[in-house]
Short mmCIF file of C-alpha atoms in Angstrom, two decimals:
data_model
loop_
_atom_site.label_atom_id
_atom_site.label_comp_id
_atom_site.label_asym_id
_atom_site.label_seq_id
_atom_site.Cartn_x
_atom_site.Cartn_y
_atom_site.Cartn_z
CA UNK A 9 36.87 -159.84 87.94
CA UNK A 10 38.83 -162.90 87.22
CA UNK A 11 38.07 -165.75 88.70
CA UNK A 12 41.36 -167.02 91.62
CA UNK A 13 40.17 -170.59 92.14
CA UNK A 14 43.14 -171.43 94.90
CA UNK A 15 42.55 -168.19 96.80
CA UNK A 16 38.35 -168.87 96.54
CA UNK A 17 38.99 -172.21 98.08
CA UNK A 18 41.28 -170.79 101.23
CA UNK A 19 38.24 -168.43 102.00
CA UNK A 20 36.03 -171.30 101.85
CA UNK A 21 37.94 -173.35 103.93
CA UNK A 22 37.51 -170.37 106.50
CA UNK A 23 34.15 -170.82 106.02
CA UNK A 24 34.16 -174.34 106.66
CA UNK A 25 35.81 -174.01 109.88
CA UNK A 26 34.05 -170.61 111.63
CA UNK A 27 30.67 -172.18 110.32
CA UNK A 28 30.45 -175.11 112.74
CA UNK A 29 31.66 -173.29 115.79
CA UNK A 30 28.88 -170.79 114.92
CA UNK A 31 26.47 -173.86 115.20
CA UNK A 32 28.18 -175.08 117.82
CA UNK A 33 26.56 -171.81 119.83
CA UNK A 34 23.64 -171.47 118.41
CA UNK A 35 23.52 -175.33 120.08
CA UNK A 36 24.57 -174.24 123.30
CA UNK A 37 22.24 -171.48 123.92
CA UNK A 38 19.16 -173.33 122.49
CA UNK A 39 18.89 -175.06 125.24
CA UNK A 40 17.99 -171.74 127.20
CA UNK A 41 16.50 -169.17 124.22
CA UNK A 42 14.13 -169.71 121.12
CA UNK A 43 15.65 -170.06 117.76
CA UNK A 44 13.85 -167.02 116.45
CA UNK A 45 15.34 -165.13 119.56
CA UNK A 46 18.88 -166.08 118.39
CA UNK A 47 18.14 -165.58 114.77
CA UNK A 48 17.05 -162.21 115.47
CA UNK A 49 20.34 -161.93 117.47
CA UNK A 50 22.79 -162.98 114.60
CA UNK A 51 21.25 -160.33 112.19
CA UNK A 52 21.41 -157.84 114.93
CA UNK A 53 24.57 -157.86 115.51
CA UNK A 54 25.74 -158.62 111.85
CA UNK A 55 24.40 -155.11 111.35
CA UNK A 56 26.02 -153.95 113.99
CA UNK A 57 29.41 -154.66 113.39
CA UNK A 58 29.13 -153.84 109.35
CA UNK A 59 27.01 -151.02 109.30
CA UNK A 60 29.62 -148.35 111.03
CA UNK A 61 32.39 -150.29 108.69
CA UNK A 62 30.69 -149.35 105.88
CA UNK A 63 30.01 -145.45 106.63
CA UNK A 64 33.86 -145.67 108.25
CA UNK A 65 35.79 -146.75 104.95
CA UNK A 66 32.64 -145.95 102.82
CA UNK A 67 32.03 -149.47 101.28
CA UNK A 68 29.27 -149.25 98.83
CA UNK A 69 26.23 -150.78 99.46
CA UNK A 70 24.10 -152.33 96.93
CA UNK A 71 22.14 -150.66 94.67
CA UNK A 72 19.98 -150.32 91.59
CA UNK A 73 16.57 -152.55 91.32
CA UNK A 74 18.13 -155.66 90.35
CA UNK A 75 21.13 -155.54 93.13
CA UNK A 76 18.52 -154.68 95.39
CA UNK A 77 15.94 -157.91 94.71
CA UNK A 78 18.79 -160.59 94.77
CA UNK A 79 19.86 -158.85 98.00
CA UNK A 80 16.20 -159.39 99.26
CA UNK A 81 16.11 -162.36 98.19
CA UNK A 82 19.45 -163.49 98.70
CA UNK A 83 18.50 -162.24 102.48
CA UNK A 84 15.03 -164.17 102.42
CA UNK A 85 17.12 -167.53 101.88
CA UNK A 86 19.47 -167.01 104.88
CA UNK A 87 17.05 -166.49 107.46
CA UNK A 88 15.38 -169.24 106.22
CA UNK A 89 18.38 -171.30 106.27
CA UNK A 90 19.60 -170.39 109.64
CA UNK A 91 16.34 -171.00 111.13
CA UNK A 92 16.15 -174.17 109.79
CA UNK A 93 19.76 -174.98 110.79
CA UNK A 94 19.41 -173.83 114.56
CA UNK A 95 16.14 -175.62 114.41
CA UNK A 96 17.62 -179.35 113.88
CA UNK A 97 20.15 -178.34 116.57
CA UNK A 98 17.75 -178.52 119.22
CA UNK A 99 17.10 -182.56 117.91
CA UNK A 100 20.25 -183.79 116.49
CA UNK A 101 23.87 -184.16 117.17
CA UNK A 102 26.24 -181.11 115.64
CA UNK A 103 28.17 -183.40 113.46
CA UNK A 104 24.76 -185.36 112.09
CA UNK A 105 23.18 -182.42 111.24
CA UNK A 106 25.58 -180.63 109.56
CA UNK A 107 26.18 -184.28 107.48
CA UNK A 108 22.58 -184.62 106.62
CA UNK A 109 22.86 -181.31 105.19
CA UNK A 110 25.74 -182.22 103.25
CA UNK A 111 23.08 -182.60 100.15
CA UNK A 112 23.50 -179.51 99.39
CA UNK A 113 26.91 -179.00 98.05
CA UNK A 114 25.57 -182.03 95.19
CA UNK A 115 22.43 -179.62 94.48
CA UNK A 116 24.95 -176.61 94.31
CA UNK A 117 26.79 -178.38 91.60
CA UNK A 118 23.79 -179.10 89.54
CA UNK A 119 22.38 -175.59 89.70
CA UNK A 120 25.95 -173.88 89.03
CA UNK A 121 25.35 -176.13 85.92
CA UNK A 122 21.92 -175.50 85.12
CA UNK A 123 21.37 -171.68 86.06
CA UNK A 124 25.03 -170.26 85.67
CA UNK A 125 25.94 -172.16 82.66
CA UNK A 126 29.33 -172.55 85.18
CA UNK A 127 31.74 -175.58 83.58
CA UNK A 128 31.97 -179.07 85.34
CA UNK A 129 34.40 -181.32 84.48
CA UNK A 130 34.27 -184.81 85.01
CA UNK A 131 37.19 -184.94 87.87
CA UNK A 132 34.89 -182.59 89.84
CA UNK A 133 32.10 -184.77 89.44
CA UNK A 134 33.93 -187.31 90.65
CA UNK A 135 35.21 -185.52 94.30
CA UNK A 136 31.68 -184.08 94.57
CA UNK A 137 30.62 -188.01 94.17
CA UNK A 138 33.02 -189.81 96.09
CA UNK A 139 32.65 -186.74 98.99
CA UNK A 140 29.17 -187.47 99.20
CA UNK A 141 29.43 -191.10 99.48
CA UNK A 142 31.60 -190.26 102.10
CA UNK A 143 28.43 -188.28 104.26
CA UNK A 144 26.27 -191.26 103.68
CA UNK A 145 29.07 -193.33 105.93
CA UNK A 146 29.30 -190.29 108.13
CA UNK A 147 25.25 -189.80 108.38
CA UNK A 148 23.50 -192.34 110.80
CA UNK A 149 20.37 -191.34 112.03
CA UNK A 150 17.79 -193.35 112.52
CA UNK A 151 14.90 -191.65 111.33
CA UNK A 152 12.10 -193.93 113.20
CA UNK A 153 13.82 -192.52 116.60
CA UNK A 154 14.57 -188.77 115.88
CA UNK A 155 10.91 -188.39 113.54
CA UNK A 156 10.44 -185.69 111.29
CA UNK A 157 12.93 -183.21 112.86
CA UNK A 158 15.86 -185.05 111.04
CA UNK A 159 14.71 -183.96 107.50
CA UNK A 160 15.61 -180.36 109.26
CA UNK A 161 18.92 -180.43 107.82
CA UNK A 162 17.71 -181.44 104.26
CA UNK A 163 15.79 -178.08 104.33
CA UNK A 164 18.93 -176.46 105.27
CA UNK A 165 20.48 -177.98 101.68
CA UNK A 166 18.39 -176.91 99.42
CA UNK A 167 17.69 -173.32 100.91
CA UNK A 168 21.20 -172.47 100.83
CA UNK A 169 22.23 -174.33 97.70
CA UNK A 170 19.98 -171.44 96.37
CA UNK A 171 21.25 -168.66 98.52
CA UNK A 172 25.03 -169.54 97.34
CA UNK A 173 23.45 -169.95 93.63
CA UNK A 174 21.75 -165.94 94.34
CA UNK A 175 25.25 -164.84 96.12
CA UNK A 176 27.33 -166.11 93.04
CA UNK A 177 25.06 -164.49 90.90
CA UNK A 178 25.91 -160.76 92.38
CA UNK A 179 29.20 -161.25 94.70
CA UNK A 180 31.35 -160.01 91.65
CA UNK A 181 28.83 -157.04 91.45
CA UNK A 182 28.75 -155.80 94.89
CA UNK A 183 31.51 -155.28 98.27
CA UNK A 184 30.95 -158.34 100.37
CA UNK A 185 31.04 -156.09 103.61
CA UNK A 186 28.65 -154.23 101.81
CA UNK A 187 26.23 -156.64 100.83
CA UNK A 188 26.61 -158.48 104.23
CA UNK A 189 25.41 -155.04 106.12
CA UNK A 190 22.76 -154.42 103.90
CA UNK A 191 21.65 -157.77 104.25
CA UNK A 192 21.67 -157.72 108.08
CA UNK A 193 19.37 -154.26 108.16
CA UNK A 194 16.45 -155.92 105.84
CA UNK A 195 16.52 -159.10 108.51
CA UNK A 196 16.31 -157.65 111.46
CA UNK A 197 12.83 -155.75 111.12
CA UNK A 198 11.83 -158.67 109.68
CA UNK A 199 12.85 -161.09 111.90
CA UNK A 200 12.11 -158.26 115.02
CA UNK A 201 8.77 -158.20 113.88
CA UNK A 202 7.87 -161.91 113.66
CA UNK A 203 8.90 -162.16 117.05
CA UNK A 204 6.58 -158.96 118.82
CA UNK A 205 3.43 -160.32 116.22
CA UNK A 206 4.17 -164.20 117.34
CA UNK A 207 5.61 -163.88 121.40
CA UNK A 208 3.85 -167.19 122.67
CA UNK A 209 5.24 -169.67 119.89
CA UNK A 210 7.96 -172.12 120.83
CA UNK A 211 9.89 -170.77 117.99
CA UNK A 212 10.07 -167.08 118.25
CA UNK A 213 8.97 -166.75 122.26
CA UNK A 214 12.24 -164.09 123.76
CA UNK A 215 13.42 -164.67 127.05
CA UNK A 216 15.27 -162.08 129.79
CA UNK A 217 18.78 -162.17 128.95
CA UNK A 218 21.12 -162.77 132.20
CA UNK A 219 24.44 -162.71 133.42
CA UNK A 220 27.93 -164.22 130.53
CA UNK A 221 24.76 -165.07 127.91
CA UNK A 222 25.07 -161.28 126.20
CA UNK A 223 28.73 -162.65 125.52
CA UNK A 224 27.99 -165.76 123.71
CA UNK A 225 25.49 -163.98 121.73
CA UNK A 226 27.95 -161.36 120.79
CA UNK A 227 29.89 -164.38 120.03
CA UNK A 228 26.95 -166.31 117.64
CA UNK A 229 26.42 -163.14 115.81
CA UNK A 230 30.74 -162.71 115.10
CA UNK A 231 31.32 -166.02 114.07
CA UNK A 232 27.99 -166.18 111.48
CA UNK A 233 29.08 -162.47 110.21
CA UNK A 234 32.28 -163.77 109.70
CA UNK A 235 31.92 -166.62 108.19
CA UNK A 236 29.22 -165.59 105.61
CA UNK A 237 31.54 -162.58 104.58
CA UNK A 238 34.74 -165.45 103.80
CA UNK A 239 31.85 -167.54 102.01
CA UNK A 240 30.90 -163.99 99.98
CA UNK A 241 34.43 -163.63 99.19
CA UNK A 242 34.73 -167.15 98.07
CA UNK A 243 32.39 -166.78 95.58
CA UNK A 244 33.67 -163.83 94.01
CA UNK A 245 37.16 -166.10 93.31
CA UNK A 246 35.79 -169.33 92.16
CA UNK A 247 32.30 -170.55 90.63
CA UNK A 248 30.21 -172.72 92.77
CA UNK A 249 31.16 -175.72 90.88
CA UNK A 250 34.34 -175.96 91.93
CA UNK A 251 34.07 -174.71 95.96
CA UNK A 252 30.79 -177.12 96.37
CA UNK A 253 33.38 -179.96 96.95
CA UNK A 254 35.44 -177.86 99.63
CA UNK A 255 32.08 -177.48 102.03
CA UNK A 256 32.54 -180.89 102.38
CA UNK A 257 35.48 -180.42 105.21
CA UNK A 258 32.79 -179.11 107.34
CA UNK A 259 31.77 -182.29 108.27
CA UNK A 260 34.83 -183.41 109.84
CA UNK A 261 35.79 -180.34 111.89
CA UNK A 262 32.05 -180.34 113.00
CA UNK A 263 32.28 -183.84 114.32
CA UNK A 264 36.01 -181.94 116.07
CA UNK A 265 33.66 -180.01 117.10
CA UNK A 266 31.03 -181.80 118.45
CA UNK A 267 33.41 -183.85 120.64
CA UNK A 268 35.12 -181.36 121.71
CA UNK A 269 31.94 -179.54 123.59
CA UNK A 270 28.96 -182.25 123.63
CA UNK A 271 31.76 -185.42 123.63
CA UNK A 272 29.93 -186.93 120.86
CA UNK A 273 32.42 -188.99 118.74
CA UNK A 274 31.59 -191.29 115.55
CA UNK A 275 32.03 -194.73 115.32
CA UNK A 276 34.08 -196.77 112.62
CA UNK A 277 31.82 -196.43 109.42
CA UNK A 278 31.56 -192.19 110.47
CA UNK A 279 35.44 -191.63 111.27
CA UNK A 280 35.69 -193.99 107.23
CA UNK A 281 33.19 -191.45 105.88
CA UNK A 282 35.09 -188.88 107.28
CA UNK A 283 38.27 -189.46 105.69
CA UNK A 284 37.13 -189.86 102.58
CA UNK A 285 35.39 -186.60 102.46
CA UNK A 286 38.62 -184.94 103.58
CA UNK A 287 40.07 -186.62 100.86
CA UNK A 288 38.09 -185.43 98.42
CA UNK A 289 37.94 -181.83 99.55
CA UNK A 290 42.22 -182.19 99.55
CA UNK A 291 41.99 -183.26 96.48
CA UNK A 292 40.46 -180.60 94.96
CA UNK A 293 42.45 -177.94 96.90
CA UNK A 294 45.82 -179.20 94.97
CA UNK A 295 44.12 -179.63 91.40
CA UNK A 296 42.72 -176.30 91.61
CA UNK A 297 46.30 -174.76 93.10
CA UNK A 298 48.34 -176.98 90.04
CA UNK A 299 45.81 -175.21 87.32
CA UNK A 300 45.83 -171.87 89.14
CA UNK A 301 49.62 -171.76 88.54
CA UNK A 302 49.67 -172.11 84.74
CA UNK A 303 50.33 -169.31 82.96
CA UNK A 304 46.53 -170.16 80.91
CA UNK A 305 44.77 -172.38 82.71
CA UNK A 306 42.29 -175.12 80.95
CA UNK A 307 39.31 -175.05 82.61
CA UNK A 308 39.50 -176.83 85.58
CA UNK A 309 37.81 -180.89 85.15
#
């Protein structure tokens, strides 16, 4: 398949918007439920919704050994990831994590480089640079108050800088919808299980659902299917390299966000930080669209 960088980035920047609100959720009810509880939730119904998709308009599922380990493994990383994720939810401020985390589209970069022999140019470098100078003015925690829970979100960077590095490496290969189902059945006996052999531990302990809560479960587990199968897509478009600058954006429309349901709102040097990683991420959204319109693109700088 030939790579559409423009039409990669618009999926991304789905991504970048239904991921938050997803977090958002998974915020809200962690106040009430255990993180393995709503991880076990978000694969649950993931499968759910895919699975009779896939037998409906028979989308193929994955298949032969080597599909079939990168989908394990590729599977491995994201319940890792999300667990990690909902975890520094329960400690930190939506917009703070998600910034702190912001790592992980500079690791991305590097192992596009190093593993996927993908191009980067120097104006890339650059906007992946100037975007991540831009979360160190939006990242403020102070690490002697929150303790070892804020390095949470640092987890969260370099487990999925490797799950977008395994997805890149197969999402030309396989149907997203496909891969996303697939992936949902192997985590839910996994997950399920970790949560009947380890009931008493703050992390997976389940709790008697009651009342609107089935909703906003139902509504955890759309938004993270959702926005994993527009990252999939994504990837399938445009190499790593040049959509790790476009995750950036998350961190401003998580701090929209954050205000929006918890009222927290950055100061001066965040709202500066912000704007320049917006800037960056625009930036690379029109370079991309200007090369994606010649008739042979260069590859892109």
């Amino acid at each position: 398949m030939i790579d559409r960088p423009f039409l990669g980035i618009l999926l991304m920047l789905g991504f970048c918007v239904l991921a938050p609100l997803g977090d958002a959720m998974a915020k809200v009810l962690g106040n009430d439920m255990s993180v393995g509880f709503l991880v076990f939730v978000r694969f649950l119904v993931q499968a759910a919704l895919l699975l009779p998709l896939v037998w409906l308009l028979k989308y193929p599922l994955p298949s032969g050994t080597r599909l079939l380990r990168l989908t394990a493994l590729r599977t491995a990383l994201h319940i890792a990831g999300i667990t990690l994720m909902f975890s520094s939810l329960q400690y930190l401020e939506l917009a703070d994590a998600i910034a702190i985390a912001f790592v992980m589209p500079f690791i991305m970069l590097l192992l596009g480089k190093i593993f996927l022999n993908e191009f980067v140019g120097p104006h890339r470098l650059v906007a992946c640079s100037i975007g991540f100078i831009g979360t160190l003015l939006v990242v403020q925690p102070n690490f002697v108050e929150v303790g070892l829970p804020a390095l949470l979100p640092l987890g969260v960077a370099v487990v999925f800088a490797l799950f977008m590095l395994v997805t890149r490496k197969i999402a030309k290969d396989v149907d997203p919808i496909g891969l996303q189902a697939l992936s949902g059945v192997m985590a839910v006996p996994v997950v399920g299980a970790a949560l009947l052999i380890f009931p008493n531990t703050t992390l997976l302990a389940t709790q008697p659902i009651v009342g609107n809560v089935w909703w906003l479960l139902l509504v955890l587990g759309g938004l993270g299917t959702l926005a994993h199968l527009l990252m999939t897509w994504s990837l399938r478009f445009a190499p790593s390299a040049t959509l790790a600058p476009m995750q950036y954006l998350e961190i401003p429309i998580g701090t929209v966000i954050g205000y929006l349901l918890f009222k927290d709102l950055p100061n001066g040097l965040a709202a500066l930080g912000i704007c320049i990683t917006m800037a960056a991420g625009l930036y690379i959204i029109l370079r991309e669209r200007a090369i994606s319109r010649r008739p042979e693109a260069a590859p892109a700088q």
